[in-house]
Coordinates of C-alpha atoms in Angstrom, one line a residue:
M24 CA 44.2 8.1 47.7
A25 CA 41.3 6.2 45.8
D26 CA 41.4 2.5 46.4
S27 CA 41.8 1.8 42.8
E28 CA 45.2 4.4 43.2
L29 CA 46.4 1.8 46.1
V30 CA 45.6 -1.1 43.9
L31 CA 47.7 0.1 40.9
E32 CA 50.7 1.2 43.1
Y33 CA 51.1 -2.3 44.9
L34 CA 50.7 -4.0 41.4
K35 CA 53.5 -1.9 39.7
T36 CA 55.6 -2.4 43.2
I37 CA 55.4 -6.3 42.8
L38 CA 54.7 -7.1 39.3
G39 CA 56.7 -3.9 37.4
T40 CA 55.7 -2.2 34.7
M41 CA 55.7 -5.3 32.3
A42 CA 52.5 -6.5 34.4
W43 CA 50.6 -4.0 33.4
P44 CA 47.7 -5.7 31.3
L45 CA 47.4 -8.2 34.3
A46 CA 46.7 -5.3 36.5
V47 CA 43.8 -3.9 33.8
V48 CA 42.3 -7.6 33.9
F49 CA 42.5 -7.4 37.8
L50 CA 40.7 -4.4 38.0
L51 CA 38.1 -5.3 35.7
M52 CA 37.5 -8.6 37.7
I53 CA 37.2 -6.1 40.7
Y54 CA 35.1 -4.0 39.2
R55 CA 32.8 -6.2 36.6
I56 CA 29.6 -6.0 38.7
E57 CA 30.0 -2.1 38.4
I58 CA 30.4 -2.0 34.6
V59 CA 27.4 -4.4 34.1
K60 CA 25.1 -2.1 35.8
L61 CA 26.5 0.6 34.0
S62 CA 26.0 -0.9 30.6
E63 CA 22.5 -1.7 31.6
R64 CA 22.0 2.1 32.3
L65 CA 23.4 3.0 29.1
K66 CA 21.0 0.2 27.1
R67 CA 18.0 2.2 28.6
A68 CA 19.3 5.7 28.7
R69 CA 17.6 8.4 26.6
L70 CA 20.4 9.0 23.4
P71 CA 19.7 11.8 20.6
G72 CA 18.3 10.2 17.8
G73 CA 15.6 8.6 19.4
T74 CA 17.3 5.2 21.2
D75 CA 14.8 5.0 24.0
L76 CA 11.8 5.2 21.9
D77 CA 13.2 2.2 19.6
F78 CA 14.3 0.2 22.5
D79 CA 10.6 0.5 24.1
A80 CA 8.9 -0.1 20.8
Q81 CA 10.8 -2.9 20.0
Q82 CA 10.5 -4.6 23.1
L83 CA 6.9 -3.8 23.0
A84 CA 6.6 -5.2 19.4
Q85 CA 8.7 -8.4 20.7
K86 CA 6.8 -9.1 23.6
A87 CA 3.3 -8.9 21.6
A88 CA 4.9 -11.5 18.7
N89 CA 6.0 -13.9 21.6
E90 CA 3.3 -13.7 24.0
T91 CA 0.4 -12.9 22.3
P92 CA -0.7 -15.1 19.0
E93 CA -4.0 -12.9 18.5
L94 CA -1.1 -10.1 17.9
S95 CA 1.4 -12.1 15.6
S96 CA 2.1 -11.5 12.0
Q97 CA -1.1 -11.9 9.8
D98 CA -0.3 -12.6 5.9
E99 CA -2.8 -9.7 4.7
S100 CA -4.2 -6.8 6.1
P101 CA -7.2 -5.1 4.9
Q102 CA -6.8 -1.8 2.7
V103 CA -6.9 0.8 5.8
S104 CA -3.7 -1.0 7.5
S105 CA -2.0 -1.7 4.2
L106 CA -2.5 2.4 3.8
I107 CA -0.8 2.9 7.3
L108 CA 2.3 0.4 6.8
E109 CA 3.2 1.7 3.3
R110 CA 3.2 5.4 5.2
I111 CA 5.1 4.1 7.5
S112 CA 7.4 2.5 5.7
S113 CA 8.0 6.3 3.7
E114 CA 7.2 8.6 6.5
P115 CA 7.5 7.0 9.6
E116 CA 6.3 9.8 11.9
L117 CA 3.4 10.8 9.8
G118 CA 2.5 7.1 9.4
L119 CA 2.5 6.6 13.0
A120 CA 0.3 9.6 13.6
Q121 CA -2.3 7.8 11.2
L122 CA -2.1 4.6 13.1
R123 CA -2.8 6.5 16.3
I124 CA -5.9 8.3 14.7
E125 CA -7.2 4.8 13.4
L126 CA -6.9 3.3 16.7
E127 CA -8.9 6.2 18.4
R128 CA -11.6 5.9 15.9
I129 CA -12.1 2.3 16.5
V130 CA -11.9 2.3 20.5
R131 CA -14.4 5.5 20.2
A132 CA -17.1 3.4 18.3
I133 CA -16.7 0.4 20.2
Y134 CA -17.3 2.8 23.2
L135 CA -20.3 4.5 22.0
L136 CA -22.3 1.3 21.5
G137 CA -22.5 0.7 25.1
A138 CA -22.6 4.2 26.3
V139 CA -26.3 4.5 26.8
K140 CA -26.6 7.7 29.5
K141 CA -26.0 11.0 27.4
N142 CA -23.3 12.0 30.1
E143 CA -21.2 9.1 28.5
R144 CA -21.2 10.3 25.0
R145 CA -19.1 13.4 25.8
P146 CA -15.8 13.5 24.3
M147 CA -13.2 12.0 26.2
S148 CA -9.6 10.8 25.8
I149 CA -8.8 7.4 24.5
G150 CA -7.2 6.6 28.0
R151 CA -10.7 7.1 29.7
M152 CA -12.3 5.2 26.9
T153 CA -10.5 1.7 27.4
Q154 CA -10.4 2.1 31.0
R155 CA -14.3 2.2 30.8
L156 CA -14.5 -0.7 28.5
E157 CA -11.7 -2.8 30.2
S158 CA -13.5 -2.2 33.6
N159 CA -17.2 -2.7 31.7
G160 CA -15.6 -6.1 30.4
Q161 CA -16.0 -4.9 26.8
L162 CA -12.2 -5.0 26.3
P163 CA -10.1 -7.8 27.6
S164 CA -6.9 -6.5 29.9
Y165 CA -4.3 -7.7 27.4
I166 CA -5.7 -5.5 24.5
T167 CA -6.0 -2.3 26.7
G168 CA -2.8 -3.0 27.8
Y169 CA -1.0 -3.2 24.3
L170 CA -3.5 -0.4 23.3
N171 CA -2.4 2.0 26.1
E172 CA 1.6 1.4 25.2
V173 CA 1.4 1.5 21.4
I174 CA -1.0 4.9 21.4
S175 CA 1.9 6.2 24.3
L176 CA 4.9 5.2 21.6
T177 CA 2.8 6.8 18.7
N178 CA 2.3 9.9 20.9
R179 CA 5.9 10.5 21.5
A180 CA 6.8 9.9 17.9
V181 CA 4.2 12.3 17.1
H182 CA 5.4 14.8 19.4
G183 CA 9.0 15.1 18.2
E184 CA 10.8 11.8 19.3
T185 CA 12.6 10.5 16.3
V186 CA 12.0 7.1 15.4
S187 CA 13.8 4.7 13.0
R188 CA 12.3 3.0 10.2
D189 CA 12.7 -0.1 11.6
T190 CA 11.3 0.5 14.7
A191 CA 8.5 2.3 13.0
Q192 CA 7.3 -0.5 10.9
D193 CA 7.9 -3.0 14.2
L194 CA 5.4 -0.7 16.1
G195 CA 3.1 -0.3 13.4
G196 CA 2.8 -3.8 12.5
L197 CA 1.6 -4.5 16.3
G198 CA -0.4 -1.4 15.8
V199 CA -2.5 -2.4 12.9
R200 CA -3.1 -5.9 14.3
L201 CA -4.5 -4.3 17.3
L202 CA -6.7 -2.3 15.0
E203 CA -7.8 -5.3 13.2
V204 CA -8.7 -6.6 16.5
L205 CA -10.4 -4.0 17.8
R206 CA -12.6 -4.1 14.4
K207 CA -13.2 -7.5 14.8
I208 CA -14.8 -6.8 18.3
Y209 CA -16.7 -3.8 17.0
L210 CA -18.5 -5.7 14.1
E211 CA -18.9 -8.6 16.7
K212 CA -20.7 -6.2 19.2
I213 CA -22.7 -4.0 16.9
S214 CA -24.2 -7.6 15.2
E215 CA -25.6 -8.7 18.7
P216 CA -29.0 -10.0 18.5
V217 CA -31.6 -7.4 20.7
Q218 CA -33.4 -10.3 21.5
S219 CA -33.0 -14.2 21.0
F220 CA -36.2 -17.3 21.7
T221 CA -36.6 -20.8 20.6
I222 CA -38.9 -21.8 17.8
T223 CA -40.7 -25.0 17.0
G224 CA -39.5 -27.5 14.2
A225 CA -42.2 -26.3 12.5
D226 CA -41.4 -22.5 12.4
R227 CA -38.0 -23.6 11.1
D228 CA -39.4 -25.6 8.5
H229 CA -41.5 -22.9 7.3
L230 CA -39.0 -20.3 7.6
E231 CA -36.8 -22.0 5.5
E232 CA -39.2 -21.9 2.4
S233 CA -40.1 -18.2 3.0
R234 CA -39.1 -15.5 0.8
Y235 CA -38.0 -12.1 1.0
R236 CA -38.6 -8.6 -0.9
V237 CA -35.2 -7.1 -0.2
T238 CA -34.9 -3.0 -1.0
T239 CA -31.7 -1.8 -1.7
A240 CA -30.5 2.0 -2.6
V241 CA -27.6 2.7 -4.9
P242 CA -26.7 6.8 -4.5
S243 CA -23.7 6.9 -5.9
I244 CA -24.2 6.8 -9.5
D245 CA -25.3 9.4 -12.3
D246 CA -29.0 8.2 -11.9
P247 CA -29.5 7.3 -8.1
Q248 CA -31.7 4.8 -7.8
I249 CA -33.7 1.6 -5.6
N250 CA -33.6 -2.0 -6.3
V251 CA -36.3 -4.5 -5.2
R252 CA -35.6 -7.9 -5.2
V253 CA -37.7 -11.2 -4.2
L254 CA -35.3 -13.5 -3.2
S255 CA -35.7 -16.9 -1.3
Q256 CA -33.4 -17.9 1.9
E257 CA -30.2 -19.4 -1.0
G258 CA -30.9 -16.2 -3.0
L259 CA -30.8 -13.8 0.2
D260 CA -27.6 -15.9 1.6
S261 CA -26.1 -15.5 -1.9
L262 CA -26.9 -11.4 -2.2
L263 CA -25.5 -10.8 1.5
D264 CA -22.3 -12.6 0.7
G265 CA -19.7 -9.9 0.3
Y266 CA -22.0 -7.2 0.3
D267 CA -19.6 -4.9 2.0
E268 CA -17.7 -4.7 -1.4
Y269 CA -21.1 -3.4 -3.2
S270 CA -22.1 0.4 -3.8
E271 CA -25.3 -0.7 -2.8
F272 CA -26.9 0.5 0.4
L273 CA -29.4 -2.2 2.0
V274 CA -32.7 -0.5 3.0
A275 CA -34.9 -3.3 4.2
I276 CA -35.5 -7.1 4.0
E277 CA -39.4 -8.2 4.5
P278 CA -40.6 -11.8 4.4
I279 CA -43.1 -12.3 2.3
D280 CA -46.1 -14.8 2.6
T281 CA -44.6 -15.7 5.6
N282 CA -46.0 -15.7 9.3
L283 CA -43.2 -15.2 11.8
P284 CA -43.1 -16.5 15.4
D285 CA -44.9 -14.5 17.7
V286 CA -41.8 -12.7 19.5
E287 CA -44.3 -11.7 22.2
R288 CA -45.8 -14.9 22.9
K289 CA -42.5 -16.4 23.2

């Protein structure tokens, strides 16, 4: 006879049938540790309907919000990120698939900036690219950690695991914030100077008075055209402010009547 049955028989003999509620409480006290362990297993079990994916995604989103200020909520999202969030809201699996594509695209762009050797430019998985970027110090480990987790979860959703709409939105929110952090890293890297040197005070004063010949192209109109402007430093700053919103493409900026400091001499 099992231990539990012996206990029940003992209680029935001493307390009688009217004491059954007390017996149940007694048993619960004896086996409370096993019940707690069972509840923890159920909490993490993979159940029909994607509960496993939901649990993992919710935990990851909460961890990022609590531990990583850079990945906390943002008031506004750029256009691509907003479109991804809209798609996730209406079609969770398709939206997460689009998020995964955009994440791989920006990671590949960052990777190719530092890929000097020909064999480094061959196609490879996003996992290998993030591993190399982290080992080379081009991406911080916390970013690659969250990135790998988000990619893994989006892959599972894309390959058939059901994810609730709320969970998809939590995961999508974390994913687009990662996307924006990666874009910022990309823009910083692509604009890094290839050479820097110190100039004299006279050089600085001369440059402040310089004028520039600025050539731009406007190809996306019925009559494509080239525009040439002559601008002061102030005019150049004004032109370049918000330039990414224009349909013009910057072709060249050339100083006019300006002797630039001798780079080779420096």
